[in-house]
Structures are given as C-alpha cells and as structure tokens.
PDB file of C-alpha atoms and ligand atoms in Angstrom:
ATOM      1  CA  UNK A   1     -23.762 -12.639 -15.586  1.00 53.00           C
ATOM      2  CA  UNK A   2     -24.950 -11.127 -12.357  1.00 56.00           C
ATOM      3  CA  UNK A   3     -22.465 -11.122  -9.508  1.00 70.00           C
ATOM      4  CA  UNK A   4     -23.559 -10.917  -5.933  1.00 78.00           C
ATOM      5  CA  UNK A   5     -22.564  -7.664  -4.355  1.00 87.00           C
ATOM      6  CA  UNK A   6     -20.575  -7.833  -1.156  1.00 89.00           C
ATOM      7  CA  UNK A   7     -21.361  -5.687   1.821  1.00 94.00           C
ATOM      8  CA  UNK A   8     -18.730  -5.130   4.480  1.00 97.00           C
ATOM      9  CA  UNK A   9     -19.862  -4.375   8.012  1.00 97.00           C
ATOM     10  CA  UNK A  10     -17.445  -3.329  10.727  1.00 98.00           C
ATOM     11  CA  UNK A  11     -16.640  -6.016  13.291  1.00 98.00           C
ATOM     12  CA  UNK A  12     -13.612  -4.363  14.914  1.00 98.00           C
ATOM     13  CA  UNK A  13     -12.961  -0.680  14.327  1.00 98.00           C
ATOM     14  CA  UNK A  14      -9.599   0.791  13.415  1.00 98.00           C
ATOM     15  CA  UNK A  15      -9.346   2.253  16.946  1.00 98.00           C
ATOM     16  CA  UNK A  16     -10.080  -1.090  18.608  1.00 98.00           C
ATOM     17  CA  UNK A  17      -7.538  -2.954  16.488  1.00 98.00           C
ATOM     18  CA  UNK A  18      -4.835  -0.315  16.940  1.00 98.00           C
ATOM     19  CA  UNK A  19      -5.400  -0.218  20.704  1.00 98.00           C
ATOM     20  CA  UNK A  20      -5.157  -3.988  20.966  1.00 98.00           C
ATOM     21  CA  UNK A  21      -1.978  -4.120  18.855  1.00 98.00           C
ATOM     22  CA  UNK A  22      -0.430  -1.507  21.137  1.00 98.00           C
ATOM     23  CA  UNK A  23      -1.272  -3.675  24.175  1.00 98.00           C
ATOM     24  CA  UNK A  24       0.129  -6.772  22.510  1.00 98.00           C
ATOM     25  CA  UNK A  25       3.329  -4.910  21.656  1.00 98.00           C
ATOM     26  CA  UNK A  26       3.714  -3.882  25.290  1.00 98.00           C
ATOM     27  CA  UNK A  27       3.123  -7.427  26.506  1.00 98.00           C
ATOM     28  CA  UNK A  28       5.600  -8.900  23.999  1.00 98.00           C
ATOM     29  CA  UNK A  29       8.197  -6.246  24.875  1.00 98.00           C
ATOM     30  CA  UNK A  30       7.908  -7.197  28.559  1.00 98.00           C
ATOM     31  CA  UNK A  31       8.095 -10.929  27.852  1.00 98.00           C
ATOM     32  CA  UNK A  32      11.203 -10.625  25.657  1.00 98.00           C
ATOM     33  CA  UNK A  33      13.012  -8.044  27.765  1.00 98.00           C
ATOM     34  CA  UNK A  34      16.799  -8.341  27.375  1.00 98.00           C
ATOM     35  CA  UNK A  35      16.412 -10.436  24.210  1.00 98.00           C
ATOM     36  CA  UNK A  36      16.199  -9.805  20.493  1.00 98.00           C
ATOM     37  CA  UNK A  37      13.075 -10.914  18.701  1.00 98.00           C
ATOM     38  CA  UNK A  38      12.846 -12.405  15.222  1.00 98.00           C
ATOM     39  CA  UNK A  39       9.397 -11.913  13.720  1.00 98.00           C
ATOM     40  CA  UNK A  40       8.318 -14.397  11.060  1.00 98.00           C
ATOM     41  CA  UNK A  41       5.481 -12.799   9.164  1.00 98.00           C
ATOM     42  CA  UNK A  42       3.185 -15.038   7.153  1.00 95.00           C
ATOM     43  CA  UNK A  43       2.415 -13.652   3.703  1.00 94.00           C
ATOM     44  CA  UNK A  44       0.256 -12.155   2.598  1.00 90.00           C
ATOM     45  CA  UNK A  45      -2.339 -11.524   5.254  1.00 90.00           C
ATOM     46  CA  UNK A  46       0.026 -11.347   8.213  1.00 92.00           C
ATOM     47  CA  UNK A  47       1.976  -8.424   6.822  1.00 95.00           C
ATOM     48  CA  UNK A  48      -0.233  -5.501   7.859  1.00 96.00           C
ATOM     49  CA  UNK A  49      -0.517  -6.805  11.403  1.00 97.00           C
ATOM     50  CA  UNK A  50       3.217  -7.657  11.593  1.00 97.00           C
ATOM     51  CA  UNK A  51       4.272  -4.153  10.650  1.00 96.00           C
ATOM     52  CA  UNK A  52       1.912  -2.469  13.109  1.00 97.00           C
ATOM     53  CA  UNK A  53       2.935  -4.882  15.852  1.00 98.00           C
ATOM     54  CA  UNK A  54       6.663  -4.451  15.150  1.00 98.00           C
ATOM     55  CA  UNK A  55       6.251  -0.676  15.593  1.00 98.00           C
ATOM     56  CA  UNK A  56       4.927  -1.263  19.120  1.00 98.00           C
ATOM     57  CA  UNK A  57       7.727  -3.606  20.244  1.00 98.00           C
ATOM     58  CA  UNK A  58      10.596  -1.985  22.110  1.00 98.00           C
ATOM     59  CA  UNK A  59      13.166  -4.829  22.159  1.00 98.00           C
ATOM     60  CA  UNK A  60      15.388  -5.183  19.046  1.00 98.00           C
ATOM     61  CA  UNK A  61      13.369  -6.721  16.201  1.00 98.00           C
ATOM     62  CA  UNK A  62      14.330  -8.413  12.956  1.00 98.00           C
ATOM     63  CA  UNK A  63      11.766  -9.468  10.361  1.00 98.00           C
ATOM     64  CA  UNK A  64      11.490 -12.246   7.823  1.00 98.00           C
ATOM     65  CA  UNK A  65       8.686 -13.452   5.600  1.00 98.00           C
ATOM     66  CA  UNK A  66       7.291 -16.779   4.580  1.00 97.00           C
ATOM     67  CA  UNK A  67       4.481 -17.733   2.242  1.00 95.00           C
ATOM     68  CA  UNK A  68       2.541 -20.953   2.565  1.00 90.00           C
ATOM     69  CA  UNK A  69      -0.392 -22.438   0.714  1.00 84.00           C
ATOM     70  CA  UNK A  70      -2.449 -25.593   0.941  1.00 70.00           C
ATOM     71  CA  UNK A  71      -1.599 -28.418  -1.375  1.00 62.00           C
ATOM     72  CA  UNK A  72      -4.114 -29.147  -4.117  1.00 53.00           C
ATOM     73  CA  UNK A  73      -7.654 -27.933  -4.312  1.00 52.00           C
ATOM     74  CA  UNK A  74      -9.018 -29.316  -1.108  1.00 50.00           C
ATOM     75  CA  UNK A  75      -7.532 -27.798   2.024  1.00 42.00           C
ATOM     76  CA  UNK A  76     -10.040 -29.512   4.195  1.00 53.00           C
ATOM     77  CA  UNK A  77      -9.179 -33.127   3.454  1.00 49.00           C
ATOM     78  CA  UNK A  78      -5.441 -32.907   2.868  1.00 59.00           C
ATOM     79  CA  UNK A  79      -4.272 -30.603   5.662  1.00 66.00           C
ATOM     80  CA  UNK A  80      -0.934 -30.556   3.865  1.00 75.00           C
ATOM     81  CA  UNK A  81       0.720 -27.204   3.459  1.00 84.00           C
ATOM     82  CA  UNK A  82       3.321 -26.180   0.906  1.00 88.00           C
ATOM     83  CA  UNK A  83       6.024 -23.591   1.523  1.00 92.00           C
ATOM     84  CA  UNK A  84       5.705 -21.229  -1.428  1.00 93.00           C
ATOM     85  CA  UNK A  85       8.355 -18.772  -0.271  1.00 96.00           C
ATOM     86  CA  UNK A  86      10.756 -19.787   2.437  1.00 97.00           C
ATOM     87  CA  UNK A  87      12.493 -17.517   4.928  1.00 98.00           C
ATOM     88  CA  UNK A  88      15.601 -15.663   3.741  1.00 98.00           C
ATOM     89  CA  UNK A  89      17.510 -16.080   7.015  1.00 98.00           C
ATOM     90  CA  UNK A  90      18.263 -18.964   9.335  1.00 98.00           C
ATOM     91  CA  UNK A  91      16.260 -19.038  12.570  1.00 98.00           C
ATOM     92  CA  UNK A  92      18.763 -21.182  14.463  1.00 98.00           C
ATOM     93  CA  UNK A  93      19.248 -19.939  18.051  1.00 98.00           C
ATOM     94  CA  UNK A  94      16.867 -17.017  17.501  1.00 98.00           C
ATOM     95  CA  UNK A  95      13.820 -16.130  19.554  1.00 98.00           C
ATOM     96  CA  UNK A  96      11.182 -16.568  16.882  1.00 98.00           C
ATOM     97  CA  UNK A  97       7.667 -15.195  16.999  1.00 98.00           C
ATOM     98  CA  UNK A  98       5.432 -16.286  14.138  1.00 98.00           C
ATOM     99  CA  UNK A  99       2.933 -13.570  13.260  1.00 98.00           C
ATOM    100  CA  UNK A 100      -0.267 -14.601  11.516  1.00 97.00           C
ATOM    101  CA  UNK A 101      -3.464 -12.784  10.598  1.00 96.00           C
ATOM    102  CA  UNK A 102      -5.983 -15.424  11.645  1.00 96.00           C
ATOM    103  CA  UNK A 103      -6.107 -18.974  12.961  1.00 96.00           C
ATOM    104  CA  UNK A 104      -9.060 -20.831  11.550  1.00 94.00           C
ATOM    105  CA  UNK A 105      -8.802 -24.650  11.347  1.00 93.00           C
ATOM    106  CA  UNK A 106      -5.271 -24.403  12.701  1.00 94.00           C
ATOM    107  CA  UNK A 107      -3.876 -26.615   9.931  1.00 91.00           C
ATOM    108  CA  UNK A 108      -1.545 -24.047   8.409  1.00 92.00           C
ATOM    109  CA  UNK A 109       0.089 -23.065  11.671  1.00 93.00           C
ATOM    110  CA  UNK A 110       0.213 -26.582  13.030  1.00 93.00           C
ATOM    111  CA  UNK A 111       2.265 -27.604  10.011  1.00 91.00           C
ATOM    112  CA  UNK A 112       4.372 -24.472   9.914  1.00 94.00           C
ATOM    113  CA  UNK A 113       5.319 -24.605  13.588  1.00 96.00           C
ATOM    114  CA  UNK A 114       6.522 -28.194  13.147  1.00 94.00           C
ATOM    115  CA  UNK A 115       8.706 -27.162  10.216  1.00 95.00           C
ATOM    116  CA  UNK A 116      10.183 -24.200  12.097  1.00 97.00           C
ATOM    117  CA  UNK A 117      10.734 -26.198  15.283  1.00 97.00           C
ATOM    118  CA  UNK A 118      12.993 -28.538  13.319  1.00 98.00           C
ATOM    119  CA  UNK A 119      15.301 -25.641  12.447  1.00 98.00           C
ATOM    120  CA  UNK A 120      16.548 -25.149  15.978  1.00 98.00           C
ATOM    121  CA  UNK A 121      15.254 -21.759  17.146  1.00 98.00           C
ATOM    122  CA  UNK A 122      16.117 -20.692  20.714  1.00 98.00           C
ATOM    123  CA  UNK A 123      12.366 -20.337  21.260  1.00 98.00           C
ATOM    124  CA  UNK A 124       9.266 -20.442  19.097  1.00 98.00           C
ATOM    125  CA  UNK A 125       5.972 -18.743  19.829  1.00 98.00           C
ATOM    126  CA  UNK A 126       2.845 -17.834  17.921  1.00 98.00           C
ATOM    127  CA  UNK A 127       1.046 -14.525  17.725  1.00 98.00           C
ATOM    128  CA  UNK A 128      -2.209 -14.078  15.839  1.00 98.00           C
ATOM    129  CA  UNK A 129      -4.344 -11.010  15.368  1.00 98.00           C
ATOM    130  CA  UNK A 130      -7.584 -13.006  15.146  1.00 98.00           C
ATOM    131  CA  UNK A 131      -8.663 -16.412  16.360  1.00 98.00           C
ATOM    132  CA  UNK A 132     -11.777 -18.340  15.359  1.00 97.00           C
ATOM    133  CA  UNK A 133     -11.741 -21.045  18.041  1.00 95.00           C
ATOM    134  CA  UNK A 134     -15.066 -22.558  16.897  1.00 94.00           C
ATOM    135  CA  UNK A 135     -13.430 -23.603  13.642  1.00 93.00           C
ATOM    136  CA  UNK A 136     -10.419 -25.361  15.119  1.00 94.00           C
ATOM    137  CA  UNK A 137      -9.683 -28.836  13.706  1.00 94.00           C
ATOM    138  CA  UNK A 138      -6.057 -29.179  14.720  1.00 93.00           C
ATOM    139  CA  UNK A 139      -4.794 -28.089  18.105  1.00 93.00           C
ATOM    140  CA  UNK A 140      -2.449 -25.088  17.994  1.00 95.00           C
ATOM    141  CA  UNK A 141      -0.983 -23.321  21.006  1.00 96.00           C
ATOM    142  CA  UNK A 142      -1.566 -19.600  20.592  1.00 97.00           C
ATOM    143  CA  UNK A 143       0.776 -17.525  22.771  1.00 98.00           C
ATOM    144  CA  UNK A 144      -0.553 -14.068  21.839  1.00 98.00           C
ATOM    145  CA  UNK A 145      -4.055 -13.473  20.539  1.00 98.00           C
ATOM    146  CA  UNK A 146      -5.522 -10.135  19.509  1.00 98.00           C
ATOM    147  CA  UNK A 147      -9.200 -11.017  19.394  1.00 98.00           C
ATOM    148  CA  UNK A 148     -11.404 -14.087  19.491  1.00 98.00           C
ATOM    149  CA  UNK A 149     -14.034 -13.735  16.805  1.00 98.00           C
ATOM    150  CA  UNK A 150     -17.151 -15.708  15.852  1.00 96.00           C
ATOM    151  CA  UNK A 151     -17.247 -18.070  12.874  1.00 95.00           C
ATOM    152  CA  UNK A 152     -17.714 -15.393  10.217  1.00 95.00           C
ATOM    153  CA  UNK A 153     -15.669 -14.592   7.129  1.00 94.00           C
ATOM    154  CA  UNK A 154     -13.700 -11.435   7.813  1.00 97.00           C
ATOM    155  CA  UNK A 155     -11.622  -9.047   5.723  1.00 97.00           C
ATOM    156  CA  UNK A 156      -9.367  -6.068   6.265  1.00 97.00           C
ATOM    157  CA  UNK A 157      -6.086  -5.450   8.028  1.00 97.00           C
ATOM    158  CA  UNK A 158      -4.400  -7.883   5.643  1.00 96.00           C
ATOM    159  CA  UNK A 159      -7.256 -10.343   5.267  1.00 96.00           C
ATOM    160  CA  UNK A 160      -8.808 -10.737   1.840  1.00 95.00           C
ATOM    161  CA  UNK A 161     -11.839 -11.951   0.009  1.00 94.00           C
ATOM    162  CA  UNK A 162     -10.686 -12.927  -3.513  1.00 92.00           C
ATOM    163  CA  UNK A 163      -7.614 -10.708  -2.992  1.00 93.00           C
ATOM    164  CA  UNK A 164      -9.772  -7.672  -2.174  1.00 95.00           C
ATOM    165  CA  UNK A 165     -10.114  -5.602   0.991  1.00 96.00           C
ATOM    166  CA  UNK A 166      -6.672  -6.329   2.486  1.00 96.00           C
ATOM    167  CA  UNK A 167      -6.084  -2.587   2.741  1.00 97.00           C
ATOM    168  CA  UNK A 168      -9.118  -1.807   4.923  1.00 97.00           C
ATOM    169  CA  UNK A 169      -7.868  -0.252   8.174  1.00 97.00           C
ATOM    170  CA  UNK A 170     -10.489  -2.177  10.204  1.00 98.00           C
ATOM    171  CA  UNK A 171     -11.826  -5.738  10.417  1.00 98.00           C
ATOM    172  CA  UNK A 172     -15.083  -6.240   8.575  1.00 98.00           C
ATOM    173  CA  UNK A 173     -17.507  -9.095   8.013  1.00 97.00           C
ATOM    174  CA  UNK A 174     -18.398  -9.964   4.425  1.00 94.00           C
ATOM    175  CA  UNK A 175     -22.029 -10.469   3.621  1.00 91.00           C
ATOM    176  CA  UNK A 176     -23.704 -10.896   0.289  1.00 87.00           C
ATOM    177  CA  UNK A 177     -26.670  -8.946  -0.996  1.00 82.00           C
TER     178      UNK A 177
HETATM  179  P1  IMP B 201      -6.182 -22.429   8.822  1.00 93.12           P
HETATM  180  O1  IMP B 201      -5.090 -23.326   8.342  1.00 93.12           O
HETATM  181  O2  IMP B 201      -7.536 -23.013   8.544  1.00 93.12           O
HETATM  182  O3  IMP B 201      -6.028 -21.981  10.238  1.00 93.12           O
HETATM  183  O4  IMP B 201      -6.142 -21.235   7.820  1.00 93.12           O
HETATM  184  C1  IMP B 201      -5.796 -19.988   8.141  1.00 93.12           C
HETATM  185  C2  IMP B 201      -5.757 -19.162   6.860  1.00 93.12           C
HETATM  186  O5  IMP B 201      -7.018 -19.185   6.186  1.00 93.12           O
HETATM  187  C3  IMP B 201      -5.476 -17.727   7.203  1.00 93.12           C
HETATM  188  O6  IMP B 201      -4.106 -17.467   7.200  1.00 93.12           O
HETATM  189  C4  IMP B 201      -6.214 -16.993   6.110  1.00 93.12           C
HETATM  190  O7  IMP B 201      -5.382 -16.836   4.989  1.00 93.12           O
HETATM  191  C5  IMP B 201      -7.371 -17.892   5.751  1.00 93.12           C
HETATM  192  N1  IMP B 201      -8.624 -17.473   6.433  1.00 93.12           N
HETATM  193  C6  IMP B 201      -9.276 -18.137   7.406  1.00 93.12           C
HETATM  194  N2  IMP B 201     -10.366 -17.475   7.816  1.00 93.12           N
HETATM  195  C7  IMP B 201     -10.408 -16.345   7.078  1.00 93.12           C
HETATM  196  C8  IMP B 201     -11.317 -15.219   7.046  1.00 93.12           C
HETATM  197  O8  IMP B 201     -12.317 -15.117   7.776  1.00 93.12           O
HETATM  198  N3  IMP B 201     -11.020 -14.246   6.152  1.00 93.12           N
HETATM  199  C9  IMP B 201      -9.949 -14.283   5.326  1.00 93.12           C
HETATM  200  N4  IMP B 201      -9.070 -15.319   5.319  1.00 93.12           N
HETATM  201  C10 IMP B 201      -9.302 -16.343   6.186  1.00 93.12           C
HETATM  202 MG1   MG B 202      -2.797 -16.395   6.132  1.00 93.12          MG
END
C-alpha cells in the first residue's frame, strides 16, 4: 500500500511564536495584576503553548488539565463534546483562563466554556495560540489570540496530524506529495 508522504512547510517560525507568546504573557500579567491566575490547559494540543505561556506570566499561576473529545464519529453534525478527563481541582471563585491550541469551528470551546461557567469561577476567559476565523461555526469570544491563520491544516507546537508533529518547535502547514 502506498501512503502519501506529508510535507511540512513553515507557517510561523519558532522565533515568531516565542515572541508572540512573550507578548501575550506580558499582556495577561498586566490584565491580572494583583490576582492569581488559574490556567486550564486543554489536552493534548494546548499543553506546549500553556507551558510556554505560563513561563511568561508574572502573577501567581496554578495549572490544571482537561481533555475533551467529540462524541461519536461525526464532529460536524453533532457538535457535542465529551469530557474525557476532568479537572483535578475546583475552579470556584478562581480567575480561570482556558488555554487552547487552536479554535477552528468553535464547537469544542463553546461547549467547554458553558460547562466551566456553571462551576462558579470568579472570572472566565479564553486564550488561544491560533485562530482560524474562516472556519467558525459557533460564536466564541476569544480574549487572547496569538495569531489568526488561514484555513489550512497546521501542526507543531502541540498540534498534531495523526498524533505526529506535536513536538515541532514551530507551526507548519501539512501538504501531501
Ligand atoms: P473546534 O471545536 O472545531 O474549534 O476544534 C478545535 C480542535 O480541533 C483543536 O483543539 C484541535 O485539536 C483540532 N484542530 C482544528 N484545526 C486543526 C489543525 O489545523 N491542526 C491540528 N488540529 C486542529
Ligand atoms: Mg485541542
């Protein structure tokens, strides 16, 4: 069986991504001055970005992780999301910042933010490294956005194609030979 070979071309270099994360960390540190911040990192893709971002935040930070997946085979029609791994800690009365790798249709985050809102955080905001606004189906308010990108399938910095390429230190576009 012949498999198509993937070619990865750089969309955002390591330097560009690191610079932007530094800026976002500074912005978030200013906005949350005098408060503690509870980062909710979305597994698995959000982890690389969350860690780099956390290192650039100067207010006290705590971290928790959550894993979600779409119900059934067809994400597109159902729009229903399942919590695969829930948070370890309560978010009640905490200033929560959800950290995601990419917002595509917006379905995952739309659902997740509703769930988290119901748990009584002091505040709830959303931070994403990448945003594909052209693909949006459900409206999601993004409070912090690293980059707006075109409607292309990207990998690296936590993002995968068939579980590969998460460890690339840059954002690349996948093309097939
Ligand atoms: P949404 O619910 O459609 O916004 O789905 C967002 C999720 O789809 C992200 O958390 C990623 O796991 C995945 N995803 C969307 N676009 C890409 C991409 O270009 N590369 C890798 N994963 C993607
Ligand atoms: Mg994800």
